Coordinates of N, CA, C and O in Angstrom, one line a residue:
M269 N -33.5 60.3 46.2 CA -32.1 59.9 45.9 C -31.1 60.2 47.1 O -30.8 61.3 47.4
P270 N -30.3 59.3 47.5 CA -29.3 59.3 48.7 C -28.3 60.4 48.2 O -27.9 60.4 46.8
G271 N -27.7 61.2 48.9 CA -26.9 62.2 48.5 C -27.4 63.6 48.2 O -26.6 64.7 48.0
G272 N -28.7 63.8 48.2 CA -29.2 65.0 48.0 C -29.5 65.5 46.6 O -29.4 64.8 45.7
T273 N -30.1 66.8 46.4 CA -30.6 67.3 45.1 C -29.4 67.3 44.1 O -29.5 66.8 43.0
G274 N -28.2 67.8 44.4 CA -27.0 67.6 43.5 C -26.7 66.5 43.0 O -26.4 66.2 41.7
A275 N -26.6 65.4 43.8 CA -26.6 64.0 43.4 C -27.5 63.4 42.4 O -27.3 62.9 41.4
G276 N -28.8 63.9 42.7 CA -29.9 63.6 41.8 C -29.7 64.1 40.5 O -29.9 63.5 39.4
I277 N -29.4 65.4 40.5 CA -29.3 66.1 39.2 C -28.1 65.3 38.3 O -28.2 65.0 37.1
I278 N -27.0 65.2 38.9 CA -25.9 64.4 38.2 C -26.3 63.0 37.8 O -26.0 62.7 36.8
H279 N -26.8 62.4 38.6 CA -27.5 61.0 38.3 C -28.3 61.1 37.1 O -28.3 60.2 36.1
S280 N -29.3 62.1 37.0 CA -30.2 62.2 35.9 C -29.5 62.5 34.7 O -29.9 62.1 33.6
L281 N -28.4 63.3 34.7 CA -27.7 63.8 33.7 C -27.1 62.6 33.0 O -27.1 62.2 32.0
K282 N -26.3 61.9 33.9 CA -25.4 60.8 33.4 C -26.2 59.6 33.1 O -25.9 58.8 32.1
Y283 N -27.2 59.2 33.7 CA -27.8 57.9 33.5 C -29.1 58.0 33.0 O -29.9 57.0 32.5
G284 N -29.8 59.2 33.2 CA -31.2 59.4 32.5 C -31.4 60.3 31.3 O -32.3 60.4 30.9
G285 N -30.1 60.6 31.0 CA -30.0 61.5 29.6 C -30.5 62.9 29.7 O -30.9 63.6 28.6
W286 N -30.7 63.5 30.8 CA -31.2 64.8 31.1 C -30.0 65.8 30.6 O -29.6 66.7 31.5
T287 N -29.5 65.8 29.5 CA -28.7 66.7 29.0 C -28.9 68.1 29.1 O -28.0 69.1 29.2
R288 N -30.2 68.7 29.0 CA -30.5 69.9 29.2 C -30.4 70.7 30.6 O -30.3 71.7 30.7
V289 N -29.9 69.8 31.5 CA -29.5 70.4 32.9 C -28.1 70.9 32.7 O -27.7 71.7 33.6
G290 N -27.5 70.7 31.7 CA -26.0 71.0 31.7 C -25.9 72.5 31.5 O -25.1 73.0 32.2
S291 N -27.0 73.2 30.9 CA -27.1 74.7 30.8 C -27.3 75.3 32.2 O -26.6 76.2 32.6
E292 N -28.0 74.6 33.1 CA -28.5 75.2 34.5 C -27.2 75.1 35.3 O -26.8 75.8 36.1
I293 N -26.5 73.7 35.2 CA -25.2 73.4 35.9 C -24.4 74.6 35.5 O -23.7 75.0 36.4
A294 N -24.0 74.8 34.3 CA -23.1 75.7 33.8 C -23.5 77.2 34.3 O -22.6 78.0 34.9
E295 N -24.8 77.6 34.1 CA -25.0 78.9 34.8 C -24.7 79.1 36.4 O -24.1 80.1 36.5
R296 N -24.7 78.1 37.1 CA -24.6 78.0 38.6 C -22.8 78.1 38.7 O -22.4 79.0 39.5
L297 N -22.2 77.3 37.9 CA -20.8 77.3 38.0 C -20.3 78.7 37.5 O -19.2 79.1 38.1
A298 N -20.8 79.5 36.5 CA -20.4 80.6 36.1 C -20.4 81.7 37.3 O -19.8 82.8 37.2
R299 N -21.5 81.6 37.9 CA -21.7 82.6 39.0 C -20.7 82.4 40.2 O -20.9 83.2 41.2
L300 N -20.0 81.4 40.3 CA -19.1 81.3 41.4 C -18.2 82.6 41.3 O -17.9 83.2 40.4
Q301 N -17.8 82.8 42.6 CA -16.7 84.0 42.5 C -15.4 83.5 42.2 O -14.6 83.1 43.1
W302 N -15.1 83.7 40.8 CA -13.8 83.3 40.3 C -12.9 84.2 40.6 O -13.1 85.5 40.6
P303 N -11.5 84.0 41.1 CA -10.6 84.9 41.2 C -10.2 85.6 40.1 O -10.5 85.2 38.7
I304 N -9.6 87.0 40.1 CA -9.5 87.8 39.1 C -8.5 87.2 38.0 O -9.0 87.3 36.7
D305 N -7.5 86.4 38.2 CA -6.6 85.9 37.3 C -7.5 84.7 36.5 O -7.1 84.8 35.4
V306 N -8.3 84.0 37.0 CA -9.1 83.2 36.2 C -10.1 83.9 35.3 O -10.1 83.5 34.0
R307 N -10.7 84.8 35.7 CA -11.5 85.5 35.1 C -10.9 86.2 33.8 O -11.4 86.1 32.7
E308 N -9.8 86.6 34.0 CA -9.1 87.5 32.9 C -8.4 86.7 32.0 O -7.9 87.0 30.8
E309 N -7.8 85.5 32.3 CA -6.7 84.6 31.6 C -7.6 83.4 31.0 O -7.0 83.0 30.1
R310 N -8.7 83.1 31.7 CA -9.2 81.6 31.0 C -9.2 81.7 29.4 O -10.0 82.7 28.8
A311 N -8.8 80.7 28.8 CA -8.7 80.7 27.3 C -9.6 79.7 26.8 O -10.1 80.0 25.7
M312 N -10.1 78.5 27.5 CA -10.9 77.7 27.0 C -11.3 76.8 28.2 O -10.4 76.6 29.1
T313 N -12.5 76.1 27.9 CA -12.9 75.0 28.7 C -12.3 73.6 28.1 O -12.3 73.4 26.9
V314 N -12.0 72.7 29.0 CA -11.7 71.4 28.6 C -12.4 70.2 29.2 O -12.1 70.2 30.5
P315 N -13.3 69.5 28.9 CA -13.9 68.4 29.6 C -13.0 67.4 29.9 O -12.4 66.9 29.0
V316 N -13.1 66.6 30.9 CA -12.6 65.2 31.2 C -13.3 64.3 30.2 O -14.4 64.2 30.2
P317 N -12.3 63.6 29.5 CA -13.0 62.7 28.4 C -13.7 61.5 29.2 O -13.1 60.9 30.1
L318 N -14.6 61.0 28.6 CA -15.3 59.9 29.1 C -14.7 58.6 28.2 O -14.4 58.7 27.1
A319 N -14.7 57.3 28.8 CA -14.1 56.2 28.2 C -15.1 56.0 26.9 O -16.3 56.0 27.0
A320 N -14.5 55.6 25.8 CA -15.3 55.5 24.6 C -16.6 54.6 24.7 O -17.6 54.8 24.3
P321 N -16.3 53.4 25.5 CA -17.6 52.5 25.6 C -18.7 53.1 26.4 O -19.9 53.1 26.1
R322 N -18.2 54.0 27.3 CA -19.2 54.5 28.3 C -19.8 55.8 27.5 O -21.2 56.0 27.6
E323 N -19.1 56.5 26.7 CA -19.7 57.7 25.8 C -20.7 57.1 24.7 O -21.8 57.5 24.5
R324 N -20.4 55.9 24.3 CA -21.3 55.2 23.3 C -22.5 54.9 23.8 O -23.7 54.9 23.3
E325 N -22.3 54.2 25.0 CA -23.6 53.5 25.9 C -24.6 54.8 26.2 O -25.7 54.8 25.9
R326 N -24.2 55.9 26.6 CA -24.9 57.0 27.1 C -25.2 57.8 25.9 O -26.2 58.7 26.0
G327 N -24.5 58.0 24.9 CA -24.6 58.9 23.8 C -24.0 60.4 24.0 O -24.1 61.2 22.9
F328 N -23.4 60.4 24.9 CA -22.7 61.8 25.3 C -21.8 61.7 26.4 O -21.9 60.8 27.2
N329 N -20.9 62.9 26.5 CA -20.0 63.0 27.7 C -20.7 64.0 28.7 O -20.7 65.3 28.1
Q330 N -21.0 63.7 29.9 CA -21.6 64.8 30.6 C -20.8 65.8 30.9 O -21.2 67.1 31.1
S331 N -19.6 65.8 31.1 CA -18.4 66.8 31.4 C -18.4 67.8 30.1 O -18.2 69.0 30.4
A332 N -18.5 67.0 29.0 CA -18.5 67.9 27.9 C -19.6 68.8 27.8 O -19.7 69.9 27.3
V333 N -20.8 68.1 28.2 CA -22.1 68.9 27.9 C -22.0 70.2 29.0 O -22.2 71.3 28.5
I334 N -21.4 70.1 30.1 CA -21.3 71.3 31.0 C -20.3 72.0 30.4 O -20.4 73.4 30.6
A335 N -19.1 71.7 30.0 CA -18.0 72.3 29.4 C -18.5 73.2 28.3 O -18.0 74.4 28.3
R336 N -19.1 72.8 27.2 CA -19.6 73.5 26.1 C -20.5 74.7 26.7 O -20.4 75.7 26.1
E337 N -21.3 74.4 27.7 CA -22.2 75.4 28.3 C -21.6 76.5 29.0 O -21.9 77.7 28.8
L338 N -20.5 76.2 29.7 CA -19.8 77.1 30.3 C -18.9 77.9 29.4 O -19.0 79.1 29.7
G339 N -18.5 77.2 28.4 CA -17.5 78.2 27.5 C -18.7 79.1 26.6 O -18.2 80.3 26.5
E340 N -19.8 78.7 26.5 CA -20.8 79.6 25.6 C -21.0 80.7 26.6 O -21.1 81.9 26.1
I341 N -21.2 80.6 27.9 CA -21.4 81.7 28.9 C -20.4 82.8 29.0 O -20.5 83.8 28.9
W342 N -19.1 82.0 29.1 CA -17.9 82.9 29.1 C -17.4 83.3 27.9 O -16.4 84.1 27.8
Q343 N -17.9 83.0 26.8 CA -17.5 83.3 25.4 C -16.0 82.8 25.2 O -15.3 83.7 24.6
I344 N -15.8 81.7 25.7 CA -14.4 81.1 25.3 C -14.7 79.7 24.6 O -15.8 79.1 24.8
P345 N -13.7 79.2 23.8 CA -14.1 77.8 23.4 C -14.1 76.7 24.1 O -13.3 76.8 25.2
C346 N -14.7 75.7 23.8 CA -14.7 74.5 24.6 C -13.9 73.6 23.6 O -14.3 73.2 22.5
R347 N -12.9 72.9 24.2 CA -11.9 72.1 23.4 C -11.9 70.5 23.8 O -11.2 70.3 24.7
E348 N -13.0 69.9 23.2 CA -13.1 68.4 23.7 C -12.0 67.6 23.3 O -11.8 66.4 23.9
E349 N -11.3 68.0 22.4 CA -10.2 66.9 21.8 C -8.9 67.2 22.4 O -7.9 66.4 22.2
L350 N -8.8 68.0 23.3 CA -7.4 68.4 23.9 C -6.9 67.2 24.8 O -5.6 67.1 24.8
V351 N -7.7 66.4 25.4 CA -7.4 65.5 26.5 C -8.0 64.1 25.8 O -9.3 64.3 25.7
A352 N -7.4 63.2 25.6 CA -8.1 61.9 25.4 C -7.5 60.7 26.1 O -6.6 60.8 27.0
R353 N -8.3 59.7 26.2 CA -7.9 58.6 27.0 C -7.0 57.8 26.2 O -7.1 57.4 25.1
A354 N -5.8 57.5 26.9 CA -4.6 56.7 26.5 C -5.0 55.2 26.6 O -4.6 54.5 25.9
R355 N -5.7 55.0 27.4 CA -6.2 53.6 27.8 C -7.4 53.5 28.6 O -7.7 54.5 29.3
A356 N -8.0 52.4 28.5 CA -9.3 52.2 29.4 C -8.9 52.0 30.8 O -7.7 51.7 31.3
T357 N -9.8 52.6 31.7 CA -9.7 52.6 33.1 C -10.9 51.8 33.8 O -11.9 51.8 33.2
R358 N -10.6 51.2 35.0 CA -11.8 50.8 35.6 C -12.6 51.8 36.1 O -12.2 52.9 36.4
S359 N -13.8 51.8 36.6 CA -14.5 52.5 37.1 C -14.1 53.2 38.5 O -13.7 52.1 39.5
Q360 N -14.0 54.3 38.5 CA -13.4 54.9 39.8 C -14.4 54.7 41.2 O -13.8 54.7 42.1
T361 N -15.6 54.5 40.9 CA -16.7 54.5 41.8 C -16.3 53.4 42.9 O -16.7 53.5 44.2
E362 N -15.7 52.3 42.6 CA -15.5 51.1 43.5 C -14.2 50.9 43.9 O -13.8 50.1 44.8
L363 N -13.3 52.0 43.8 CA -12.0 51.9 44.2 C -11.6 52.9 45.4 O -12.2 53.8 45.6
T364 N -10.6 52.4 46.2 CA -10.1 53.3 47.3 C -9.2 54.4 46.7 O -8.9 54.3 45.5
P365 N -9.0 55.4 47.5 CA -8.2 56.6 46.9 C -7.0 56.2 46.4 O -6.5 56.7 45.4
G366 N -6.2 55.3 47.1 CA -4.9 54.9 46.5 C -5.1 54.1 45.1 O -4.2 54.4 44.1
E367 N -6.1 53.4 45.0 CA -6.4 52.5 43.8 C -6.9 53.6 42.9 O -6.4 53.3 41.5
R368 N -7.5 54.6 43.1 CA -7.9 55.5 42.0 C -6.7 56.1 41.2 O -6.7 56.4 40.2
L369 N -5.8 56.7 42.2 CA -4.4 57.2 41.7 C -3.9 56.2 40.7 O -3.4 56.7 39.5
S370 N -3.5 55.0 41.1 CA -2.9 54.1 40.1 C -3.6 53.8 39.0 O -3.3 53.6 38.0
N371 N -5.0 53.7 39.1 CA -6.0 53.5 38.1 C -5.9 54.5 37.0 O -6.0 54.1 35.8
V372 N -5.8 55.6 37.3 CA -5.7 56.8 36.2 C -4.3 57.2 35.6 O -4.1 58.1 34.8
A373 N -3.3 56.9 36.5 CA -2.0 57.1 36.2 C -1.6 57.0 34.7 O -1.7 55.6 34.2
G374 N -1.3 57.8 34.0 CA -0.9 57.8 32.5 C -2.1 57.2 31.8 O -2.0 57.0 30.4
A375 N -3.4 57.6 32.4 CA -4.5 57.0 31.5 C -5.0 58.1 30.4 O -5.9 58.0 29.6
F376 N -4.3 59.5 30.5 CA -4.8 60.4 29.5 C -3.4 61.0 28.9 O -2.4 60.9 29.2
R377 N -3.7 61.6 27.5 CA -2.8 62.2 27.0 C -3.3 63.3 26.2 O -4.6 63.6 25.9
S378 N -2.5 64.1 25.7 CA -2.7 65.4 24.7 C -2.2 65.2 23.5 O -1.1 64.3 23.5
R379 N -2.7 65.7 22.4 CA -2.1 65.5 21.1 C -1.0 66.7 21.0 O -1.0 67.7 21.4
E380 N 0.2 66.1 20.4 CA 1.4 66.9 20.2 C 1.1 68.2 19.3 O 1.5 69.3 19.6
K381 N 0.1 68.0 18.4 CA -0.2 69.1 17.4 C -0.9 70.2 18.1 O -0.9 71.1 17.6
D382 N -1.3 70.1 19.3 CA -2.0 71.0 20.2 C -1.1 71.9 21.0 O -1.4 72.9 21.4
S383 N 0.2 71.5 21.1 CA 1.2 72.1 22.1 C 1.3 73.7 21.7 O 1.4 74.5 22.7
R384 N 1.3 74.0 20.5 CA 1.6 75.4 20.2 C 0.3 76.3 20.8 O 0.6 77.2 21.3
E385 N -1.0 75.8 20.5 CA -2.0 76.5 20.9 C -2.1 76.5 22.5 O -2.7 77.4 23.1
L386 N -1.6 75.6 23.3 CA -1.7 75.2 24.7 C -0.8 76.2 25.4 O -0.6 76.4 26.5
A387 N 0.4 76.5 24.7 CA 1.8 77.1 25.2 C 1.4 78.4 26.0 O 0.7 79.3 25.3
G388 N 1.5 78.2 27.3 CA 1.1 79.2 28.3 C -0.2 79.6 28.4 O -0.6 80.6 29.3
A389 N -1.0 78.8 28.0 CA -2.6 79.1 28.1 C -3.0 78.7 29.7 O -2.6 77.8 30.4
H390 N -4.3 79.2 30.1 CA -4.9 79.1 31.2 C -6.1 78.3 31.0 O -7.0 78.9 30.3
L391 N -6.3 77.1 31.3 CA -7.5 76.2 30.9 C -8.4 75.9 32.1 O -7.9 75.9 33.1
I392 N -9.5 75.8 31.7 CA -10.5 75.5 32.8 C -10.9 74.0 32.6 O -11.5 73.6 31.5
L393 N -10.4 73.2 33.4 CA -10.7 71.6 33.2 C -12.0 71.4 34.0 O -12.3 71.6 35.1
V394 N -13.1 70.8 33.2 CA -14.4 70.5 33.7 C -14.6 69.0 34.0 O -14.6 68.2 33.0
D395 N -15.2 68.9 35.1 CA -15.8 67.4 35.3 C -17.1 67.5 36.0 O -17.3 68.6 36.7
D396 N -17.9 66.6 36.1 CA -19.1 66.7 36.8 C -19.0 66.4 38.3 O -19.7 67.3 39.0
V397 N -18.2 65.5 38.8 CA -18.1 65.4 40.1 C -16.5 65.0 40.4 O -15.9 64.4 39.7
I398 N -16.2 65.5 41.5 CA -14.9 65.1 42.1 C -14.9 64.3 43.3 O -15.8 64.3 44.0
T399 N -14.2 63.3 43.2 CA -14.0 62.5 44.5 C -12.7 62.6 45.2 O -12.6 63.3 46.1
T400 N -11.6 62.1 44.6 CA -10.2 62.1 45.2 C -9.5 63.3 44.3 O -8.4 63.7 44.8
G401 N -9.9 63.6 43.1 CA -9.2 64.5 42.3 C -8.2 63.7 41.5 O -7.6 64.3 40.7
A402 N -8.2 62.4 41.5 CA -7.0 61.6 40.8 C -7.3 61.9 39.3 O -6.3 62.1 38.5
T403 N -8.7 61.8 38.7 CA -8.9 61.9 37.3 C -8.4 63.3 36.9 O -7.9 63.4 35.8
L404 N -8.9 64.4 37.5 CA -8.4 65.7 37.2 C -7.0 66.0 37.2 O -6.3 66.4 36.4
A405 N -6.4 65.4 38.3 CA -4.9 65.4 38.3 C -4.1 64.7 37.0 O -3.3 65.4 36.4
A406 N -4.7 63.6 36.8 CA -4.2 62.9 35.5 C -4.3 63.6 34.3 O -3.4 63.9 33.4
C407 N -5.5 64.2 34.1 CA -5.7 65.2 32.9 C -4.9 66.4 32.9 O -4.3 66.7 31.9
A408 N -4.8 66.9 34.1 CA -3.9 68.2 34.1 C -2.5 67.9 33.8 O -1.9 68.7 33.0
S409 N -2.0 66.8 34.1 CA -0.6 66.4 34.1 C -0.5 66.4 32.4 O 0.5 66.8 31.9
A410 N -1.5 65.7 31.8 CA -1.4 65.7 30.3 C -1.4 67.0 29.5 O -0.7 67.2 28.7
L411 N -2.2 68.0 30.0 CA -2.2 69.3 29.6 C -0.9 70.0 29.8 O -0.5 70.8 29.0
F412 N -0.5 70.1 31.2 CA 0.9 70.5 31.5 C 2.0 70.0 30.4 O 2.8 70.8 30.1
E413 N 2.0 68.8 30.3 CA 3.0 68.2 29.3 C 2.9 68.9 27.9 O 4.1 69.0 27.4
A414 N 1.7 69.2 27.6 CA 1.5 69.9 26.2 C 1.6 71.3 26.2 O 1.6 71.9 25.1
G415 N 2.0 71.9 27.3 CA 2.5 73.3 27.4 C 1.6 74.3 28.2 O 1.8 75.4 28.2
A416 N 0.4 73.8 28.6 CA -0.6 74.7 29.5 C 0.3 75.3 30.8 O 1.1 74.7 31.4
R417 N -0.1 76.5 31.0 CA 0.6 77.2 32.1 C -0.2 77.0 33.4 O 0.5 76.7 34.4
T418 N -1.5 77.2 33.2 CA -2.1 77.2 34.6 C -3.5 76.4 34.1 O -4.0 76.5 33.2
I419 N -3.9 75.6 35.2 CA -5.1 74.8 35.1 C -6.0 75.0 36.3 O -5.5 74.8 37.4
S420 N -7.2 75.4 35.9 CA -8.1 75.5 37.2 C -9.2 74.6 36.9 O -9.4 74.1 35.7
Y421 N -9.7 73.9 37.9 CA -10.6 72.9 37.9 C -12.1 73.4 38.3 O -12.2 74.3 39.2
V422 N -13.2 72.8 37.7 CA -14.5 73.1 38.3 C -15.2 71.8 38.2 O -15.2 71.2 37.1
T423 N -15.8 71.7 39.2 CA -16.9 70.4 39.1 C -18.3 70.9 39.7 O -18.3 71.8 40.6
F424 N -19.4 70.2 39.5 CA -20.6 70.6 40.0 C -20.7 70.0 41.3 O -21.5 70.6 42.2
G425 N -20.2 68.7 41.5 CA -20.4 68.2 42.7 C -19.1 67.5 43.3 O -18.1 67.5 42.7
R426 N -19.3 67.1 44.6 CA -18.2 66.4 45.1 C -18.8 65.2 45.8 O -19.8 65.2 46.5
A427 N -18.2 63.9 45.4 CA -18.7 62.7 46.1 C -18.3 62.7 47.5 O -17.1 63.4 47.9
P428 N -19.2 62.1 48.4 CA -18.8 62.1 49.9 C -17.6 61.2 50.0 O -17.2 60.3 49.4
A429 N -16.7 61.9 51.0 CA -15.3 61.2 51.4 C -15.7 60.3 52.7 O -16.7 60.5 53.3
A430 N -14.7 59.4 52.7 CA -14.9 58.4 53.9 C -15.1 59.1 55.2 O -15.9 58.7 56.1
G431 N -14.4 60.3 55.5 CA -14.7 60.9 56.6 C -15.7 61.8 56.9 O -16.1 62.7 58.0
D432 N -16.7 61.9 56.0 CA -17.7 63.0 55.9 C -18.8 62.4 56.9 O -18.9 61.2 57.0
R433 N -19.5 63.3 57.5 CA -20.5 62.8 58.4 C -21.8 62.7 57.7 O -22.1 63.6 56.6
P434 N -22.5 61.8 58.0 CA -23.9 61.8 57.4 C -24.9 62.8 57.6 O -24.8 63.5 58.5
Q435 N -25.6 63.3 56.7 CA -26.5 64.3 56.5 C -27.8 63.8 57.2 O -28.1 62.9 57.1
R436 N -28.4 64.8 58.2 CA -29.5 64.4 59.0 C -30.6 65.3 58.6 O -30.4 66.3 58.4

């Protein structure tokens, strides 16, 4: 598979239904050298929501699979409902970095009823892969508006950027 082993794992998770790899991915993410403030303050994991048609098609949200497992390891709750899609977006895979930003601008919202729980919280926003960070930034914006104080991001992979050198 082009892109290496990590890309193959994510591809198998997303398109092959290999949800069991979520626990292996979470174990590796939990072993990262997290800063002390993140280790001490993290209150909950929050997965990036998947578009409803895509989630129905796959039967699961791959970011939620990872976030639930990570929450289990850290013994903190995973809150899948804290960020929702406010509107459908085009797939980010075919867009330029500028198009990605405008594609997801305002595409996510948080529920007003969660603002008390989120007030001052340090959240761990979980996604499977980061490309430009536009989706993570849009989700974080919705969480900040709901009262979160700090948001840390974690992803398993990074999509190749235009300036990356090909691997040989």
